[in-house]
Short mmCIF file of C-alpha atoms in Angstrom, two decimals:
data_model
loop_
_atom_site.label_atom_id
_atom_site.label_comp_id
_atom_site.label_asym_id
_atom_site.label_seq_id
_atom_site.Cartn_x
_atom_site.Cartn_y
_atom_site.Cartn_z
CA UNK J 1 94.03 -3.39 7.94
CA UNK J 2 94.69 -2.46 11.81
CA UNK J 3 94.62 0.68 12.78
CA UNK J 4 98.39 1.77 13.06
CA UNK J 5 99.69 0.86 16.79
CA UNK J 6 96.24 -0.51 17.86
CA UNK J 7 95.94 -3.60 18.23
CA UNK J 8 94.14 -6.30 16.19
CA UNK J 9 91.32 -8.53 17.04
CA UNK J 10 93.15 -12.01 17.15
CA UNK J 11 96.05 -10.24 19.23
CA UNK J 12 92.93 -9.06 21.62
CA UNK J 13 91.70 -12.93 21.34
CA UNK J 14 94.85 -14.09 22.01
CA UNK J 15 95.91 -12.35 25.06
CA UNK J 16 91.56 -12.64 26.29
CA UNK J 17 92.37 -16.10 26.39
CA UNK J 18 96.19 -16.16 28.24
CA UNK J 19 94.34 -13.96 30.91
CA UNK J 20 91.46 -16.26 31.30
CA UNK J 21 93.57 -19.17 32.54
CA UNK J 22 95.26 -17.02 34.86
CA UNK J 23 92.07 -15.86 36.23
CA UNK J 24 90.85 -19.61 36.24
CA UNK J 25 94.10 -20.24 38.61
CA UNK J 26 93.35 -17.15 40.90
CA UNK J 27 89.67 -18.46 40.84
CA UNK J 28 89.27 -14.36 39.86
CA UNK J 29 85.73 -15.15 37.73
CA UNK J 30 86.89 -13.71 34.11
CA UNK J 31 85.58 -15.96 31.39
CA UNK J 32 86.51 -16.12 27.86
CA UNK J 33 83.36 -15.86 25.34
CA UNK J 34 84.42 -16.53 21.87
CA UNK J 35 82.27 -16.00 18.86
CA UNK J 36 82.96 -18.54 16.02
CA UNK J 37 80.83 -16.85 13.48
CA UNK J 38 81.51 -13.44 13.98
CA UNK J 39 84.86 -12.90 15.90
CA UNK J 40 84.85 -9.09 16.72
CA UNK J 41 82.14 -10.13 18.73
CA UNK J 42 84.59 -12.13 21.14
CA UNK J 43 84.44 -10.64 25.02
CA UNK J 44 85.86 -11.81 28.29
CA UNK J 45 83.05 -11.17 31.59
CA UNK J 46 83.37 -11.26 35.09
CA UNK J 47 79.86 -11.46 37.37
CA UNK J 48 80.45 -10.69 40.87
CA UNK J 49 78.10 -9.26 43.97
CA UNK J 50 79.09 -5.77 45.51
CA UNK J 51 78.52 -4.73 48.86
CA UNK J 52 76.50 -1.35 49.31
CA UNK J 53 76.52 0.55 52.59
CA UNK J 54 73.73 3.29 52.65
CA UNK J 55 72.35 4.87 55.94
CA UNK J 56 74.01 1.41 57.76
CA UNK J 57 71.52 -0.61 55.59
CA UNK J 58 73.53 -3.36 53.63
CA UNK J 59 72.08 -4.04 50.25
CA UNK J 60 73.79 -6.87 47.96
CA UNK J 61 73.97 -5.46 44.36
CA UNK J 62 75.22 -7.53 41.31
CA UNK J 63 78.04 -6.46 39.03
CA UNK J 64 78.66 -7.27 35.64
CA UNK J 65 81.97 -6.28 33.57
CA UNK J 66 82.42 -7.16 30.12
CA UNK J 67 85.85 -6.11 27.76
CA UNK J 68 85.27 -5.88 24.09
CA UNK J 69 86.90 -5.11 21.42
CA UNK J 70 86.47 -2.02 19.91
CA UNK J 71 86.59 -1.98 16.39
CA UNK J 72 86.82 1.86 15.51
CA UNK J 73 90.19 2.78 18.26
CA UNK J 74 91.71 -0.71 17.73
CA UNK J 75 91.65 -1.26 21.54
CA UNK J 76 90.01 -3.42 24.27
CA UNK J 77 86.57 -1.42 25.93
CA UNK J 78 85.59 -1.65 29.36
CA UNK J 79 82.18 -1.73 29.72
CA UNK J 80 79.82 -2.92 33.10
CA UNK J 81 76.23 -2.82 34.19
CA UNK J 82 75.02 -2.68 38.51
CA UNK J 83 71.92 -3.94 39.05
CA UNK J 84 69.93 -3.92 42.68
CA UNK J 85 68.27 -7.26 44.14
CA UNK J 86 65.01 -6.01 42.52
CA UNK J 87 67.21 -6.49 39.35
CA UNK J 88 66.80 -2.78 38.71
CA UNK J 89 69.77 -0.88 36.86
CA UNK J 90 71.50 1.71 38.88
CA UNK J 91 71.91 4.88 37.13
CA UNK J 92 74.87 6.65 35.82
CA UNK J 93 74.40 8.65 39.51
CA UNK J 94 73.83 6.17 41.80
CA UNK J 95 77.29 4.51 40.50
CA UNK J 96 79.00 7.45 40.92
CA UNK J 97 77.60 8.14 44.72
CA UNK J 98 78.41 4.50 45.46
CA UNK J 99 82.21 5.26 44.67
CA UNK J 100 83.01 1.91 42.46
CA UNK J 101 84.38 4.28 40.59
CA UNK J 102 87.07 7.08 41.59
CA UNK J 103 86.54 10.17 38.72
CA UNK J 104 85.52 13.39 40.13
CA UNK J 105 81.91 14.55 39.24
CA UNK J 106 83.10 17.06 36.20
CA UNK J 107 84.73 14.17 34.08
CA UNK J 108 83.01 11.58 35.45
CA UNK J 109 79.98 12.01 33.02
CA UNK J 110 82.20 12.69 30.09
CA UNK J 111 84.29 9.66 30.37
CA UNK J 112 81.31 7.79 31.48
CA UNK J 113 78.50 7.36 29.09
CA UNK J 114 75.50 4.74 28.42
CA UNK J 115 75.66 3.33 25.60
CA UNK J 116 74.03 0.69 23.83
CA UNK J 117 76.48 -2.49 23.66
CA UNK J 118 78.57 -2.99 20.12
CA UNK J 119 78.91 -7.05 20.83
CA UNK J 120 75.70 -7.72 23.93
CA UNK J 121 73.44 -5.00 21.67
CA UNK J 122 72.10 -3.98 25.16
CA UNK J 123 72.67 -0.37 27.43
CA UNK J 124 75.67 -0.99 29.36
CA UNK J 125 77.91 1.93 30.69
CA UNK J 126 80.88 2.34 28.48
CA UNK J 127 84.25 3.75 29.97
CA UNK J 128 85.02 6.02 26.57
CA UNK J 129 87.61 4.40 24.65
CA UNK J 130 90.06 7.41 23.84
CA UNK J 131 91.26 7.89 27.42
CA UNK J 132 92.98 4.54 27.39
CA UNK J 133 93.38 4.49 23.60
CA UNK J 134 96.92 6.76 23.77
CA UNK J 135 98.29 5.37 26.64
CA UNK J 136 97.69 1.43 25.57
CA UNK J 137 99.56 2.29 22.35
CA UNK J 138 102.91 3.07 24.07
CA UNK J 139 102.31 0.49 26.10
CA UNK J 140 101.62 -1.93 24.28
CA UNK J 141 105.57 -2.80 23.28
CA UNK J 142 106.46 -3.46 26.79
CA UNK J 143 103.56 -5.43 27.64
CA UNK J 144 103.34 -9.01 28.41
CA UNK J 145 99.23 -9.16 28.27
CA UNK J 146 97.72 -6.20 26.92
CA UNK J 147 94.22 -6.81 28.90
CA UNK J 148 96.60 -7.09 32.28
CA UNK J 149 98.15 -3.50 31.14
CA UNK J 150 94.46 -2.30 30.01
CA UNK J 151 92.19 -3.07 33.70
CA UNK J 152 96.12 -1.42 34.70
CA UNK J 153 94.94 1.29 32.88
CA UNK J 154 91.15 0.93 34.08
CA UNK J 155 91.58 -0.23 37.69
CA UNK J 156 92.59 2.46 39.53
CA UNK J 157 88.84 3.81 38.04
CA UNK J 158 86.94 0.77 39.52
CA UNK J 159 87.10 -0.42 42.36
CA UNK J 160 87.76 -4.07 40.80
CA UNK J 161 90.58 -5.90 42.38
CA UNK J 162 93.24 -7.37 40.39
CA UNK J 163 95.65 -9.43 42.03
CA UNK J 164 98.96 -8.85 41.35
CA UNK J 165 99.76 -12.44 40.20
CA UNK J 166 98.54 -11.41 36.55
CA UNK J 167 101.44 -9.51 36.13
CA UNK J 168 103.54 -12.52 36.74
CA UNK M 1 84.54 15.91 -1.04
CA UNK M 2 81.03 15.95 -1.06
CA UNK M 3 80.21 17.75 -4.27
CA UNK M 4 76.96 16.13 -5.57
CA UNK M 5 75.24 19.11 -3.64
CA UNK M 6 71.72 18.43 -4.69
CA UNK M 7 72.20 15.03 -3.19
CA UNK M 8 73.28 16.28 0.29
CA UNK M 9 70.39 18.48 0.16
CA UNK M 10 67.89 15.87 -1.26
CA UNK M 11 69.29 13.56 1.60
CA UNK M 12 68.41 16.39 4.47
CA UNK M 13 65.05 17.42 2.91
CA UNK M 14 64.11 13.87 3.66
CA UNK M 15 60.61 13.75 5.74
CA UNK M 16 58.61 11.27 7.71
CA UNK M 17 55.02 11.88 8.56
CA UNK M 18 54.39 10.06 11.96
CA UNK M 19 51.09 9.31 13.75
CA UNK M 20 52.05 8.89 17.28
CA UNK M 21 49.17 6.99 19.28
CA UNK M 22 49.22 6.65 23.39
CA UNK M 23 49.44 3.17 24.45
CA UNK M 24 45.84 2.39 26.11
CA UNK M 25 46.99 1.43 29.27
CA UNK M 26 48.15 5.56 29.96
CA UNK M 27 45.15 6.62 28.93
CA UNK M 28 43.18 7.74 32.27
CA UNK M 29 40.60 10.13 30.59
CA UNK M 30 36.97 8.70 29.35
CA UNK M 31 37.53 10.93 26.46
CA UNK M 32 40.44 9.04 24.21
CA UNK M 33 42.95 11.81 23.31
CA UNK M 34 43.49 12.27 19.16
CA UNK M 35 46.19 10.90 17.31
CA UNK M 36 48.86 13.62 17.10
CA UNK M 37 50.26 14.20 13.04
CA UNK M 38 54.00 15.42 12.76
CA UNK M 39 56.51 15.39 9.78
CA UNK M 40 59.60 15.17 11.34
CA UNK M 41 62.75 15.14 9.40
CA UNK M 42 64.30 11.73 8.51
CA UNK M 43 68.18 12.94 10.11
CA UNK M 44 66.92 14.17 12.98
CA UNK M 45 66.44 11.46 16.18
CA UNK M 46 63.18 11.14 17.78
CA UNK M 47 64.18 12.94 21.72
CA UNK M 48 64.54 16.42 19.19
CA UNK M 49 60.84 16.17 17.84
CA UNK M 50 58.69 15.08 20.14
CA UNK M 51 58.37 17.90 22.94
CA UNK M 52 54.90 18.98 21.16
CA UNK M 53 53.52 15.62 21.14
CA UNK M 54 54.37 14.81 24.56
CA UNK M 55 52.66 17.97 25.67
CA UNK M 56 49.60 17.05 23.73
CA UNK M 57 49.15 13.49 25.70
CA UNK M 58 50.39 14.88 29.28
CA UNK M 59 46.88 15.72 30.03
CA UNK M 60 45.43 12.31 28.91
CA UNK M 61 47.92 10.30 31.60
CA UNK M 62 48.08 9.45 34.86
CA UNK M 63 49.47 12.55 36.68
CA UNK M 64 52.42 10.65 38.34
CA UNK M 65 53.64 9.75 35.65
CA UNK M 66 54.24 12.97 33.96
CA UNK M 67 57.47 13.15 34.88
CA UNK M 68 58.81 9.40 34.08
CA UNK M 69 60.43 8.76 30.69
CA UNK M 70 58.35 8.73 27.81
CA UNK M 71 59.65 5.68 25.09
CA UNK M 72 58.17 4.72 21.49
CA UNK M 73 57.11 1.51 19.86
CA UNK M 74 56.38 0.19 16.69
CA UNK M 75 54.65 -2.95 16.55
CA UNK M 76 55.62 -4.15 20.10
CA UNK M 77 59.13 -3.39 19.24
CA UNK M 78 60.85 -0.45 21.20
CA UNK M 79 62.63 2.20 19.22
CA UNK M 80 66.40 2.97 20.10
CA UNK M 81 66.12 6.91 20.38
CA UNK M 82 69.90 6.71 20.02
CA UNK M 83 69.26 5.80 16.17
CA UNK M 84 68.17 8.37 13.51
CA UNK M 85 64.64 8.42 12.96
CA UNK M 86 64.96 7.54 8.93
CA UNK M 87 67.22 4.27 9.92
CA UNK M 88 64.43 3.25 11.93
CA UNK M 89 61.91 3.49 9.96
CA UNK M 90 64.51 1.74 6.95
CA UNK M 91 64.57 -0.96 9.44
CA UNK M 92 61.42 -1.46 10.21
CA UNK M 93 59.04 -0.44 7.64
CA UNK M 94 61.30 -0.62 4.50
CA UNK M 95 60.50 -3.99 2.48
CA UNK M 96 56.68 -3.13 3.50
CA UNK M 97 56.32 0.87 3.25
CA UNK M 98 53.48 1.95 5.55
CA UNK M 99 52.40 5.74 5.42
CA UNK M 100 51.98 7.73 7.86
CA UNK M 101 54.33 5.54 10.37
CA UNK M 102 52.48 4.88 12.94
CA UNK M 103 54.06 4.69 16.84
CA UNK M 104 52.98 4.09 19.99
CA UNK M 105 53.92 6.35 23.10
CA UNK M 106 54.57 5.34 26.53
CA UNK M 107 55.03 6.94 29.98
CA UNK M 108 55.40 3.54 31.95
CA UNK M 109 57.50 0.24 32.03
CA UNK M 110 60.43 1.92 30.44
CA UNK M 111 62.22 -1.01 28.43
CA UNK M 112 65.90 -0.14 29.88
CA UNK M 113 67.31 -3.31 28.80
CA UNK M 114 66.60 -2.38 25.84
CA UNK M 115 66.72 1.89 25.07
CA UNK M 116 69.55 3.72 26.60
CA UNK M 117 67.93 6.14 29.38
CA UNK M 118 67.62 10.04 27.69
CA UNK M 119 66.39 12.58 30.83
CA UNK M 120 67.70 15.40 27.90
CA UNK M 121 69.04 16.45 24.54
CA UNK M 122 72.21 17.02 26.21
CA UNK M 123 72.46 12.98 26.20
CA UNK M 124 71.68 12.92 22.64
CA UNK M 125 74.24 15.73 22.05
CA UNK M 126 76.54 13.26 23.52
CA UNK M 127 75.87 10.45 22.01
CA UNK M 128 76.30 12.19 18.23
CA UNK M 129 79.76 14.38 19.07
CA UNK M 130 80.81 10.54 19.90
CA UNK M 131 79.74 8.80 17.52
CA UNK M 132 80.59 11.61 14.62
CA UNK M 133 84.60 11.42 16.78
CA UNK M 134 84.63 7.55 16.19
CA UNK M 135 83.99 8.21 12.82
CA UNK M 136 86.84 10.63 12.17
CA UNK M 137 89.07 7.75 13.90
CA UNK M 138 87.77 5.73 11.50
CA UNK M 139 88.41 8.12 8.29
CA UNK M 140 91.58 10.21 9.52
CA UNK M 141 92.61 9.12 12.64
CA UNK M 142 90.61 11.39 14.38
CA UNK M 143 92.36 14.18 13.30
CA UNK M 144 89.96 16.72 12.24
CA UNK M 145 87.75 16.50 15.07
CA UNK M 146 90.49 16.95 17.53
CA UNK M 147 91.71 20.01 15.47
CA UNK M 148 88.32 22.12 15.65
CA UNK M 149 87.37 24.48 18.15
CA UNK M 150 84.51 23.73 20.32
CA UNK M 151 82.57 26.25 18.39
CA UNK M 152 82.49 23.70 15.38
CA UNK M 153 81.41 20.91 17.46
CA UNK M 154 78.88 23.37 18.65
CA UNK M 155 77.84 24.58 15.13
CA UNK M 156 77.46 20.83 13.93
CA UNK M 157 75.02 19.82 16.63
CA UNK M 158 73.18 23.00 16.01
CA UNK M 159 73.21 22.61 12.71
CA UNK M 160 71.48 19.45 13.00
CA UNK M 161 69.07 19.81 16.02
CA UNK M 162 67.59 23.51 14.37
CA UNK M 163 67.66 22.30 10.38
CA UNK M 164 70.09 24.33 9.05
CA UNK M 165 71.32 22.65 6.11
CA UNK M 166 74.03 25.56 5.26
CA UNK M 167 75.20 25.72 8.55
CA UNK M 168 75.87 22.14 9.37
CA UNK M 169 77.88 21.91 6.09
CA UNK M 170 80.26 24.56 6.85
CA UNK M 171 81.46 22.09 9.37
CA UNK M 172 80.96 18.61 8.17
CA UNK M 173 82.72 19.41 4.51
CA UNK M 174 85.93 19.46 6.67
CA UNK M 175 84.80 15.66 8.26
CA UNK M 176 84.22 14.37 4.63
CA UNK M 177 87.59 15.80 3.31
CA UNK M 178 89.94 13.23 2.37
CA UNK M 179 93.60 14.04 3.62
CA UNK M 180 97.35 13.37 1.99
CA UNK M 181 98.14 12.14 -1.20
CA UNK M 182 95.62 9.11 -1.29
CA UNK M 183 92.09 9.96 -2.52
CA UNK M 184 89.67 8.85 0.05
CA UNK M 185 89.37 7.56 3.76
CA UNK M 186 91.82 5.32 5.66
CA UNK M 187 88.19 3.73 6.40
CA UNK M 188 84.83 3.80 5.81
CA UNK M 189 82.55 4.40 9.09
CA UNK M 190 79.35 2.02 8.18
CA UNK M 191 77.21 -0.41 10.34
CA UNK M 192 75.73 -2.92 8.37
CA UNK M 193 71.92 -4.27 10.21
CA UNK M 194 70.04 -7.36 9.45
CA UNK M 195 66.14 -6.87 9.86
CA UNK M 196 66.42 -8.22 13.67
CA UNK M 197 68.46 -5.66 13.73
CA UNK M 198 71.85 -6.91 14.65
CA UNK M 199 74.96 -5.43 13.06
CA UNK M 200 77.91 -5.70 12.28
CA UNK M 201 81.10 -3.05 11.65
CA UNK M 202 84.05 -3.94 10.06
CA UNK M 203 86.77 -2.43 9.01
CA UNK M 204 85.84 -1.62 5.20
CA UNK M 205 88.70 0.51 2.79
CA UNK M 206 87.51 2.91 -0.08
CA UNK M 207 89.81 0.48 -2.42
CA UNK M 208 90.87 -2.56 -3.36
CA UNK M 209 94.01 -4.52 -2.95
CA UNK M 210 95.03 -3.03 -6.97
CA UNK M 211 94.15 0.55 -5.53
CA UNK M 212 91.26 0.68 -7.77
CA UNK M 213 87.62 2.42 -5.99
CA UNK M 214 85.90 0.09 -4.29
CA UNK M 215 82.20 -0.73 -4.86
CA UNK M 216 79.28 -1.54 -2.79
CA UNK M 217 78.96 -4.92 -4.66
CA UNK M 218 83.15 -5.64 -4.39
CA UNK M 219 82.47 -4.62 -0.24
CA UNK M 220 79.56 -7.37 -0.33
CA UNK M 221 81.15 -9.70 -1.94
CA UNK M 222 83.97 -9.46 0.64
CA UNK M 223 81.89 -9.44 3.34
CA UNK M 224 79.18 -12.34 2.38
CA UNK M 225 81.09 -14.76 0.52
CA UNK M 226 78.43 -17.13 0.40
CA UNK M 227 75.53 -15.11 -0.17
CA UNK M 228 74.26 -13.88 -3.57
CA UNK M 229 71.82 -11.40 -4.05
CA UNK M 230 72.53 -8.91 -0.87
CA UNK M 231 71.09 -5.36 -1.08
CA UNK M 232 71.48 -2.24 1.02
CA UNK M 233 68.50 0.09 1.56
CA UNK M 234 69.35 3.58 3.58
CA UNK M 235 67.23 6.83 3.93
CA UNK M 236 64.90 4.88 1.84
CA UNK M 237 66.66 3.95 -1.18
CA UNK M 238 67.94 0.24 -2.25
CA UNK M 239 71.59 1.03 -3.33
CA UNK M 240 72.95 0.73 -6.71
CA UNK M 241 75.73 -1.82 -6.48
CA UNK M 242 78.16 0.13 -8.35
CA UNK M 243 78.01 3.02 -6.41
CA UNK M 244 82.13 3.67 -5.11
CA UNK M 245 81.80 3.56 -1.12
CA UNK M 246 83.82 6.65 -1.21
CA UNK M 247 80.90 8.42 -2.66
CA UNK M 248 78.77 6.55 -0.78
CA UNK M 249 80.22 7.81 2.65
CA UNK M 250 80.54 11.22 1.78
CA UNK M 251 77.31 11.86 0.60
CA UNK M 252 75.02 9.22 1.76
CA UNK M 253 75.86 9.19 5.65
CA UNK M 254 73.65 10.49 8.27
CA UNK M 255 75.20 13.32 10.14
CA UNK M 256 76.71 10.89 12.81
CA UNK M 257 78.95 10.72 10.00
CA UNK M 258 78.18 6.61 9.84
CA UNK M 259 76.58 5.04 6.85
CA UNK M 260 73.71 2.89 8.08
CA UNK M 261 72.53 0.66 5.79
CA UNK M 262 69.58 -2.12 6.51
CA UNK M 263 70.16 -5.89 4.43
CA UNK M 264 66.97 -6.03 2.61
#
């Protein structure tokens, strides 16, 4: 029933879970959250604060990033939400000016997009699944964990850091 | 191919008559400003077909908030702009039918953990070229949609937004084609909602294991083993349960190209 070269929902289970005890080893955050009645609704989530330098006034800001699995492309979704110590969401612009994320302005917005959550059913910004979508698929022979290939794929976006010991 | 015609058209001549009431706490005028009365077409989404009501309460609100983002409720419950207008009202209103649908407006406390931010149709222009593109993954691979020209796109959205029944089907008889030598989708693009409004997608085929069509009831059965008596209500109508999802899809979607159906 897959979608030809995508992969399936227990092989994105599967390899959620392998990376999850790495990251428990690196102490790197990324938890596993399995659904028992509904498994397409399985995710892995890392919380974590972000520093913000404006004007040479620190702010703390709190970062969520959730991967999903998208039903539709047959591929893992990267998907995160920033929120300020008021607990107010920054917007689509106030991401971009912060420079998490390294896309110039002109694609930015179309690769980019709010969108309400397929598995959390909340607005979370959704990195658009058919940039990674092509690239995965070739990969995905010569992979060893196809989320450590995918934030491959997604990293250099975000500034997230992934240590280098998942690819071990 | 769609080629029940008068249901397509049926389906698009679908209407809603919404009262749209501001929320008490805008109000900043002794005088309380009158209910505005709209018929607003059941495919369309609510950020197309409310730039005349918003202009009618402007005056009646606090003048610093004229600018913020104006958001909807029914009952307490915030409506997802991001949703056509007819699902909404299938979810919300369907098992108890209440005419004209009465909403409330806002220009304060925007909900944005719950509806996705909209500062312009451009957003919503966005949100339906992607959702009508993960539905062509769904049915072909996303192989038509990559093939037009961005004049088709173009036409589509227009199509929709101005009303043009004629003109949005020049375009979207191409998305409900079925391709090679196998009659029907590789998969049918439908989201399934309980009344909390959850839902689910799966992957669903046209057929069965035997090749044979697949039915709304043979889809249920698969999907809710151990329920009996499941329906399916969308753009107002419970489903017959031998109606062929093929069929279904082609003529029964909204123009996101997804078939929404509510549990009822």
């Amino acid at each position: 029933m897959s979608i030809k070269n995508g992969i399936t929902i227990e092989e994105f289970i599967e390899s959620c879970n392998k990376f999850c005890e790495i990251s428990e080893r690196l102490s790197d955050g990324w938890k596993f959250y399995g659904n028992e009645v509904d498994k397409y609704k399985s995710y892995i989530k890392k919380c974590s604060f972000l520093q913000q330098v404006k004007s040479d006034i620190n702010t703390l800001l709190r970062a969520e990033f959730v991967i999903f699995y998208n039903l539709s492309y047959g591929v893992p979704s990267f998907s995160f939400n920033v929120w300020n110590s008021s607990g107010v969401l920054l917007s689509l612009e106030e991401i971009r000016q912060m420079s998490l994320i390294s896309i110039n302005k002109d694609n930015f917005f179309s690769i980019i997009t709010q969108q309400e959550h397929p598995v959390l059913l909340r607005p979370y910004f959704v990195i658009h699944p058919c940039h990674t979508e092509v690239l995965l698929r070739e990969l995905k022979e010569v992979s060893k964990n196809i989320i450590v290939t995918f934030l491959g794929l997604v990293t250099p976006l975000l500034r997230l850091d992934l240590p280098f010991e998942y690819g071990l | 191919m769609a080629n029940d015609r008068e249901v397509l058209r049926e389906i698009w001549d679908g209407k809603l008559p919404i009262c749209f009431q501001l929320a008490q706490e805008e109000i900043m005028e002794i005088q309380q400003p009158d209910p505005f009365y709209v018929m607003v077409p059941r495919l369309s989404y609510f950020p197309l077909v409310t730039d005349k009501m918003k202009r009618h309460f402007l005056r009646f609100i606090s003048q610093e908030n004229a600018d913020s983002e104006m958001w909807l409720d029914y009952n307490g419950q915030p409506l997802k702009w991001h949703y056509p207008i007819g699902f909404l009202y299938d979810l919300f209103c369907g098992n108890d039918p209440q005419l004209p649908w009465t909403l409330t407006v806002h220009f304060t406390k925007f909900p944005e953990d719950v509806i996705l931010h909209c500062p312009n149709k451009d957003i919503v222009e966005a949100h339906y070229m992607s959702t009508v593109k993960e539905a062509d993954v769904l049915k072909h691979r996303g192989q038509v949609m990559s093939t037009m020209q961005k004049k088709d796109h173009n036409q589509l959205w227009l199509g929709l937004q101005n009303d043009k029944f004629d003109q949005f089907w020049a375009i979207n008889r191409r998305l409900m084609e079925s391709h090679g030598d196998n009659e029907g989708f590789k998969h049918i693009p439908i989201r399934l909602y309980s009344d909390d409004g959850t839902c689910n997608q799966r992957l669903v085929s046209p057929k069965n294991g035997d090749g044979s069509r697949k039915n709304l009831n043979q889809m249920i059965s698969e999907l809710y083993p151990d329920k009996n008596d499941v329906k399916f209500r969308t753009h107002g109508v419970t489903l017959p349960l031998d109606t062929p999802l093929q069929w279904l899809s082609e003529h029964m979607s909204y123009p996101d190209n997804f078939l929404h159906l509510c549990l009822c």
